[in-house]
Amino acid sequence: MDFLRPASWQDALGAKAERPGARPVQGGTDVMVEMNFDRDRPEALLDLTGIAALAEWDMADGRLRVGAGVPYARLITELGEQLPGLAQASRTVGSPQIRNRGTVGGNLGAASPAGDAHPPLLAGDAVIEAESAARGVRMIRAADFFTGVKKNALAPDELIRAFWTVPATGPQYFSKIGTRNAMVIAVCSFALALHPEERRVGTGLGSAAPTPRRAAEAETFISHELDWDGRGPLADTAVRRFADLVGEAASPIDDVRGTGGYRRHALSVMARRTLAWAWDDYRTGTSGRRAS
C-alpha cells in the first residue's frame, strides 16, 4: 500500500485525480479501525494532516467556513458558542485522544449512518465544500450528501475541503443513546435546532436509517405549531405529535446494539426532550447546557 503525503492542497487534488482509489486520511480514527479489522484495504492512503489550510476556520458572508481538518476538540473550545449542537455532539465522540485527532471532515468522508457530527449538520442546514482538480469547487447540501451506507456524493477525484453553516440563531441540542456513557457508537442519535428568524425547526437523525436524515414532516408540523412571537408554552399534543413524526421518519434495523422498535421509541423520547429543552431556552432567553 502506498502512502501519499502532499504538501499543499493543490498537490492533494492532483494526487486524488491521479489516484482516485487513494483513501483520504485526516485523523485516521475511522480509516485505521476499518483497516485493522480488515474491512477496508485501499490502494493508497492520502494523508492530508500536513495541509495547514484545512485546520482553519473563518467567517464569510455571515456564515462559518470550517476546514475539514479542524478536530473535534477545537470545535468544542473555539466554536461551542456559535455551533452548540455540533459542539455537544463532538463531546460524545470517543475519548479525548480521539477528539484531538478526529475531524468532521473525516466523519463526513466515512459517511457512517452513526456518525455523531451528521445530525447537527443536517439540523443546521450545513453545506459541504468539495473540490476536484478538474472541475473546481462544488457545494453539496448536507441533506444531499449521504447516498447510502457509508457512501457519499463525492466523485472519485473529489476531496472535502470544508463545511459551511450559519452560526446558531436559536437554541440547539444533540442527544445520543449508547450502550454505555462514553466511547460508544450511537444506538441512535437526534439533533434539533431552532431557527427563530425563519420560524423553522431543523432536525437530524443518526443511526436510524441507511443514511443520516432529517425528519421533514416533523419539522414542518412543529414549525407551524410553535408560538414564535408570544413564546407561549408548548402544547402537549403538539409535542407528542412531533415525537411520533420523528419516530416515523426513521427506518432502523435490528442489530447487536438495539432493535428497530427500540430505536424508534428512543428517537421519539429524544425528540420530546430536546424540543422541550430548546423551547424553554428560547422562551427564557437562555442557552442551557443540559446533558445529552
Short mmCIF file of C-alpha atoms in Angstrom, two decimals:
data_model
loop_
_atom_site.label_atom_id
_atom_site.label_comp_id
_atom_site.label_asym_id
_atom_site.label_seq_id
_atom_site.Cartn_x
_atom_site.Cartn_y
_atom_site.Cartn_z
CA MET A 1 0.00 0.00 0.00
CA ASP A 2 1.33 3.43 -0.96
CA PHE A 3 1.36 6.35 1.48
CA LEU A 4 0.95 9.76 -0.14
CA ARG A 5 1.66 12.95 1.83
CA PRO A 6 1.02 16.08 -0.25
CA ALA A 7 2.48 19.36 0.99
CA SER A 8 -0.30 21.59 -0.35
CA TRP A 9 -4.00 21.45 -1.19
CA GLN A 10 -3.27 21.61 -4.91
CA ASP A 11 -0.86 18.70 -4.56
CA ALA A 12 -3.59 16.77 -2.73
CA LEU A 13 -6.11 17.42 -5.50
CA GLY A 14 -3.55 16.34 -8.08
CA ALA A 15 -2.81 13.14 -6.18
CA LYS A 16 -6.50 12.34 -5.85
CA ALA A 17 -7.02 12.93 -9.56
CA GLU A 18 -4.14 10.62 -10.40
CA ARG A 19 -5.10 8.01 -7.80
CA PRO A 20 -8.91 8.10 -7.34
CA GLY A 21 -8.71 4.97 -5.20
CA ALA A 22 -6.47 6.65 -2.61
CA ARG A 23 -8.24 6.98 0.75
CA PRO A 24 -8.00 10.46 2.33
CA VAL A 25 -6.82 10.50 5.95
CA GLN A 26 -7.26 13.36 8.43
CA GLY A 27 -7.20 11.95 11.95
CA GLY A 28 -7.41 8.35 10.73
CA THR A 29 -9.82 7.47 13.55
CA ASP A 30 -12.27 5.80 11.15
CA VAL A 31 -9.93 4.59 8.41
CA MET A 32 -7.49 2.83 10.72
CA VAL A 33 -10.27 0.95 12.53
CA GLU A 34 -11.60 -0.34 9.21
CA MET A 35 -8.09 -1.39 8.16
CA ASN A 36 -7.30 -3.04 11.49
CA PHE A 37 -10.40 -5.23 11.16
CA ASP A 38 -9.54 -5.90 7.51
CA ARG A 39 -12.83 -4.38 6.35
CA ASP A 40 -11.05 -1.98 4.02
CA ARG A 41 -7.77 -2.18 2.18
CA PRO A 42 -7.37 0.94 -0.03
CA GLU A 43 -4.75 1.01 -2.75
CA ALA A 44 -3.15 4.04 -1.10
CA LEU A 45 -3.57 6.41 1.84
CA LEU A 46 -3.67 10.14 1.10
CA ASP A 47 -2.52 11.89 4.26
CA LEU A 48 -3.97 15.42 4.50
CA THR A 49 -2.75 16.26 8.00
CA GLY A 50 0.16 18.36 6.74
CA ILE A 51 -2.10 20.85 4.91
CA ALA A 52 -2.43 23.74 7.35
CA ALA A 53 -5.30 25.43 5.49
CA LEU A 54 -7.61 22.52 6.29
CA ALA A 55 -7.20 23.18 10.02
CA GLU A 56 -8.51 26.75 9.82
CA TRP A 57 -11.97 28.29 10.18
CA ASP A 58 -13.32 31.77 9.48
CA MET A 59 -16.45 33.81 8.80
CA ALA A 60 -17.57 34.79 5.30
CA ASP A 61 -20.85 36.46 4.34
CA GLY A 62 -22.36 35.73 7.74
CA ARG A 63 -21.53 32.02 7.56
CA LEU A 64 -18.89 29.91 9.24
CA ARG A 65 -16.48 28.07 6.98
CA VAL A 66 -14.84 25.26 8.95
CA GLY A 67 -11.92 23.43 7.39
CA ALA A 68 -12.14 19.66 7.04
CA GLY A 69 -9.09 19.26 9.29
CA VAL A 70 -10.40 21.14 12.34
CA PRO A 71 -10.54 18.49 15.12
CA TYR A 72 -13.48 17.94 17.45
CA ALA A 73 -11.55 19.33 20.42
CA ARG A 74 -11.21 22.71 18.71
CA LEU A 75 -14.85 22.71 17.62
CA ILE A 76 -15.77 22.41 21.28
CA THR A 77 -13.42 25.09 22.60
CA GLU A 78 -13.44 27.57 19.71
CA LEU A 79 -16.90 27.19 18.19
CA GLY A 80 -19.01 25.92 21.07
CA GLU A 81 -21.00 29.15 21.37
CA GLN A 82 -21.58 29.54 17.64
CA LEU A 83 -22.34 25.87 16.91
CA PRO A 84 -23.68 24.46 20.19
CA GLY A 85 -25.38 21.43 18.66
CA LEU A 86 -22.23 20.33 16.85
CA ALA A 87 -20.15 21.02 19.97
CA GLN A 88 -22.46 18.84 22.05
CA ALA A 89 -22.13 16.05 19.50
CA SER A 90 -18.36 16.49 19.43
CA ARG A 91 -18.18 15.97 23.20
CA THR A 92 -19.67 12.50 22.75
CA VAL A 93 -17.06 11.37 20.21
CA GLY A 94 -14.68 8.76 21.58
CA SER A 95 -12.03 9.71 24.10
CA PRO A 96 -10.04 12.96 24.49
CA GLN A 97 -7.35 11.45 22.27
CA ILE A 98 -9.90 10.73 19.53
CA ARG A 99 -11.37 14.23 19.83
CA ASN A 100 -7.90 15.69 19.42
CA ARG A 101 -7.38 13.81 16.16
CA GLY A 102 -10.81 13.14 14.68
CA THR A 103 -12.47 15.68 12.39
CA VAL A 104 -15.89 16.46 10.95
CA GLY A 105 -14.32 16.20 7.51
CA GLY A 106 -13.28 12.64 8.25
CA ASN A 107 -16.71 11.86 9.72
CA LEU A 108 -18.34 13.12 6.53
CA GLY A 109 -15.96 11.14 4.35
CA ALA A 110 -16.71 7.92 6.23
CA ALA A 111 -20.46 8.68 5.87
CA SER A 112 -21.44 6.21 8.58
CA PRO A 113 -25.15 6.25 9.47
CA ALA A 114 -23.99 6.52 13.10
CA GLY A 115 -21.62 9.46 12.59
CA ASP A 116 -22.09 11.83 15.53
CA ALA A 117 -21.46 15.02 13.56
CA HIS A 118 -24.07 14.29 10.92
CA PRO A 119 -27.36 15.03 12.78
CA PRO A 120 -26.35 18.56 13.90
CA LEU A 121 -25.03 19.35 10.43
CA LEU A 122 -28.40 18.33 9.00
CA ALA A 123 -30.36 20.29 11.61
CA GLY A 124 -28.21 23.35 10.94
CA ASP A 125 -28.53 23.21 7.13
CA ALA A 126 -24.80 22.76 6.60
CA VAL A 127 -23.25 22.67 3.15
CA ILE A 128 -20.15 20.64 2.30
CA GLU A 129 -17.46 22.21 0.12
CA ALA A 130 -15.88 19.62 -2.16
CA GLU A 131 -13.22 20.21 -4.78
CA SER A 132 -11.52 18.39 -7.63
CA ALA A 133 -8.56 19.39 -9.77
CA ALA A 134 -10.61 19.06 -12.95
CA ARG A 135 -13.87 20.81 -12.02
CA GLY A 136 -13.06 23.07 -9.10
CA VAL A 137 -15.32 23.68 -6.12
CA ARG A 138 -18.75 22.11 -5.68
CA MET A 139 -21.18 22.84 -2.83
CA ILE A 140 -23.30 19.92 -1.58
CA ARG A 141 -26.12 20.31 0.91
CA ALA A 142 -25.75 18.01 3.91
CA ALA A 143 -29.24 16.67 3.16
CA ASP A 144 -27.96 15.51 -0.26
CA PHE A 145 -24.51 14.36 0.81
CA PHE A 146 -25.30 10.90 2.21
CA THR A 147 -26.26 8.44 -0.52
CA GLY A 148 -26.10 5.02 1.18
CA VAL A 149 -24.50 3.06 3.99
CA LYS A 150 -21.01 4.56 4.24
CA LYS A 151 -21.46 6.18 0.84
CA ASN A 152 -21.49 9.86 -0.04
CA ALA A 153 -22.00 12.15 -3.01
CA LEU A 154 -18.29 12.78 -3.66
CA ALA A 155 -16.91 11.98 -7.10
CA PRO A 156 -13.84 9.69 -7.13
CA ASP A 157 -11.49 12.64 -7.71
CA GLU A 158 -13.05 14.99 -5.12
CA LEU A 159 -11.89 15.86 -1.62
CA ILE A 160 -13.78 17.56 1.21
CA ARG A 161 -12.25 20.95 1.88
CA ALA A 162 -14.67 22.44 4.44
CA PHE A 163 -18.23 22.70 5.61
CA TRP A 164 -20.29 25.88 5.75
CA THR A 165 -23.05 26.69 8.21
CA VAL A 166 -24.75 29.72 9.73
CA PRO A 167 -23.92 30.33 13.41
CA ALA A 168 -26.79 29.34 15.66
CA THR A 169 -29.60 31.91 15.77
CA GLY A 170 -31.51 29.91 18.37
CA PRO A 171 -31.06 27.02 20.79
CA GLN A 172 -29.62 23.76 19.54
CA TYR A 173 -29.40 20.33 21.16
CA PHE A 174 -27.90 16.94 20.42
CA SER A 175 -28.91 13.73 22.19
CA LYS A 176 -27.39 10.28 21.84
CA ILE A 177 -28.16 6.84 23.22
CA GLY A 178 -25.44 4.25 23.52
CA THR A 179 -24.80 1.00 25.32
CA ARG A 180 -22.63 2.90 27.80
CA ASN A 181 -21.91 6.54 28.70
CA ALA A 182 -18.69 7.13 26.75
CA MET A 183 -16.58 5.90 23.83
CA VAL A 184 -19.53 4.26 22.17
CA ILE A 185 -21.16 4.10 18.75
CA ALA A 186 -24.66 5.56 18.89
CA VAL A 187 -27.58 3.18 19.10
CA CYS A 188 -29.40 6.22 17.74
CA SER A 189 -28.99 9.98 17.96
CA PHE A 190 -31.02 13.11 17.35
CA ALA A 191 -30.26 16.77 16.80
CA LEU A 192 -32.62 19.72 16.92
CA ALA A 193 -32.06 23.38 16.02
CA LEU A 194 -34.45 26.30 16.35
CA HIS A 195 -34.21 28.92 13.59
CA PRO A 196 -36.37 31.74 15.06
CA GLU A 197 -35.72 34.26 12.29
CA GLU A 198 -37.14 31.79 9.79
CA ARG A 199 -39.73 30.41 12.25
CA ARG A 200 -38.42 26.97 11.49
CA VAL A 201 -37.13 23.88 13.27
CA GLY A 202 -34.34 21.70 11.89
CA THR A 203 -33.75 18.06 12.77
CA GLY A 204 -31.20 15.33 12.19
CA LEU A 205 -31.45 11.59 12.84
CA GLY A 206 -28.45 9.33 13.28
CA SER A 207 -28.06 5.54 13.35
CA ALA A 208 -31.73 5.16 12.45
CA ALA A 209 -31.68 4.55 8.69
CA PRO A 210 -29.22 3.59 5.92
CA THR A 211 -28.12 7.23 5.92
CA PRO A 212 -28.35 10.14 8.35
CA ARG A 213 -31.55 12.01 7.53
CA ARG A 214 -33.93 14.79 8.51
CA ALA A 215 -37.47 14.34 9.78
CA ALA A 216 -39.01 16.70 7.23
CA GLU A 217 -42.66 16.13 8.12
CA ALA A 218 -41.93 16.60 11.81
CA GLU A 219 -40.07 19.83 11.06
CA THR A 220 -42.95 21.28 9.03
CA PHE A 221 -45.52 20.30 11.65
CA ILE A 222 -43.81 21.72 14.72
CA SER A 223 -42.60 24.87 12.93
CA HIS A 224 -46.24 25.84 12.41
CA GLU A 225 -47.28 24.87 15.93
CA LEU A 226 -44.76 26.94 17.88
CA ASP A 227 -45.68 30.40 19.19
CA TRP A 228 -42.64 32.20 17.81
CA ASP A 229 -43.86 35.72 18.65
CA GLY A 230 -45.53 35.22 22.03
CA ARG A 231 -43.15 32.47 23.12
CA GLY A 232 -46.03 30.64 24.74
CA PRO A 233 -45.67 27.19 26.31
CA LEU A 234 -45.52 24.02 24.27
CA ALA A 235 -48.80 22.21 23.77
CA ASP A 236 -48.54 18.61 24.94
CA THR A 237 -50.47 17.36 21.90
CA ALA A 238 -48.05 19.12 19.56
CA VAL A 239 -45.01 17.73 21.36
CA ARG A 240 -46.39 14.18 21.21
CA ARG A 241 -47.23 14.50 17.52
CA PHE A 242 -43.78 15.90 16.77
CA ALA A 243 -42.17 13.00 18.61
CA ASP A 244 -44.31 10.48 16.74
CA LEU A 245 -43.39 12.02 13.39
CA VAL A 246 -39.69 11.88 14.25
CA GLY A 247 -40.02 8.18 15.03
CA GLU A 248 -41.92 7.59 11.80
CA ALA A 249 -39.17 9.31 9.80
CA ALA A 250 -36.70 6.59 10.78
CA SER A 251 -36.22 3.25 9.08
CA PRO A 252 -33.97 1.47 11.58
CA ILE A 253 -32.71 -2.09 11.59
CA ASP A 254 -32.28 -4.69 14.30
CA ASP A 255 -28.62 -5.27 15.17
CA VAL A 256 -26.39 -6.09 18.12
CA ARG A 257 -26.75 -2.56 19.52
CA GLY A 258 -30.55 -2.38 19.50
CA THR A 259 -33.77 -3.30 17.76
CA GLY A 260 -35.54 -1.15 15.22
CA GLY A 261 -38.50 -0.78 17.56
CA TYR A 262 -36.29 0.44 20.39
CA ARG A 263 -34.61 2.95 18.10
CA ARG A 264 -37.94 4.43 17.00
CA HIS A 265 -39.05 4.72 20.62
CA ALA A 266 -35.73 6.28 21.67
CA LEU A 267 -35.86 8.82 18.86
CA SER A 268 -39.35 9.88 19.94
CA VAL A 269 -38.15 10.32 23.53
CA MET A 270 -35.10 12.33 22.44
CA ALA A 271 -37.28 14.46 20.16
CA ARG A 272 -39.60 15.35 23.06
CA ARG A 273 -36.75 16.14 25.39
CA THR A 274 -34.64 18.23 23.01
CA LEU A 275 -37.67 20.20 21.84
CA ALA A 276 -38.65 20.94 25.44
CA TRP A 277 -35.09 22.00 26.32
CA ALA A 278 -34.69 24.18 23.24
CA TRP A 279 -38.10 25.83 23.58
CA ASP A 280 -37.51 26.54 27.27
CA ASP A 281 -34.22 28.22 26.35
CA TYR A 282 -35.95 30.24 23.64
CA ARG A 283 -38.77 31.36 25.96
CA THR A 284 -36.41 32.43 28.74
CA GLY A 285 -33.70 33.84 26.50
CA THR A 286 -31.08 31.48 27.90
CA SER A 287 -28.78 28.92 26.36
CA GLY A 288 -28.89 25.87 28.59
CA ARG A 289 -26.26 23.18 28.62
CA ARG A 290 -28.19 20.12 29.61
CA ALA A 291 -26.62 16.68 29.42
CA SER A 292 -27.22 14.91 26.13
#
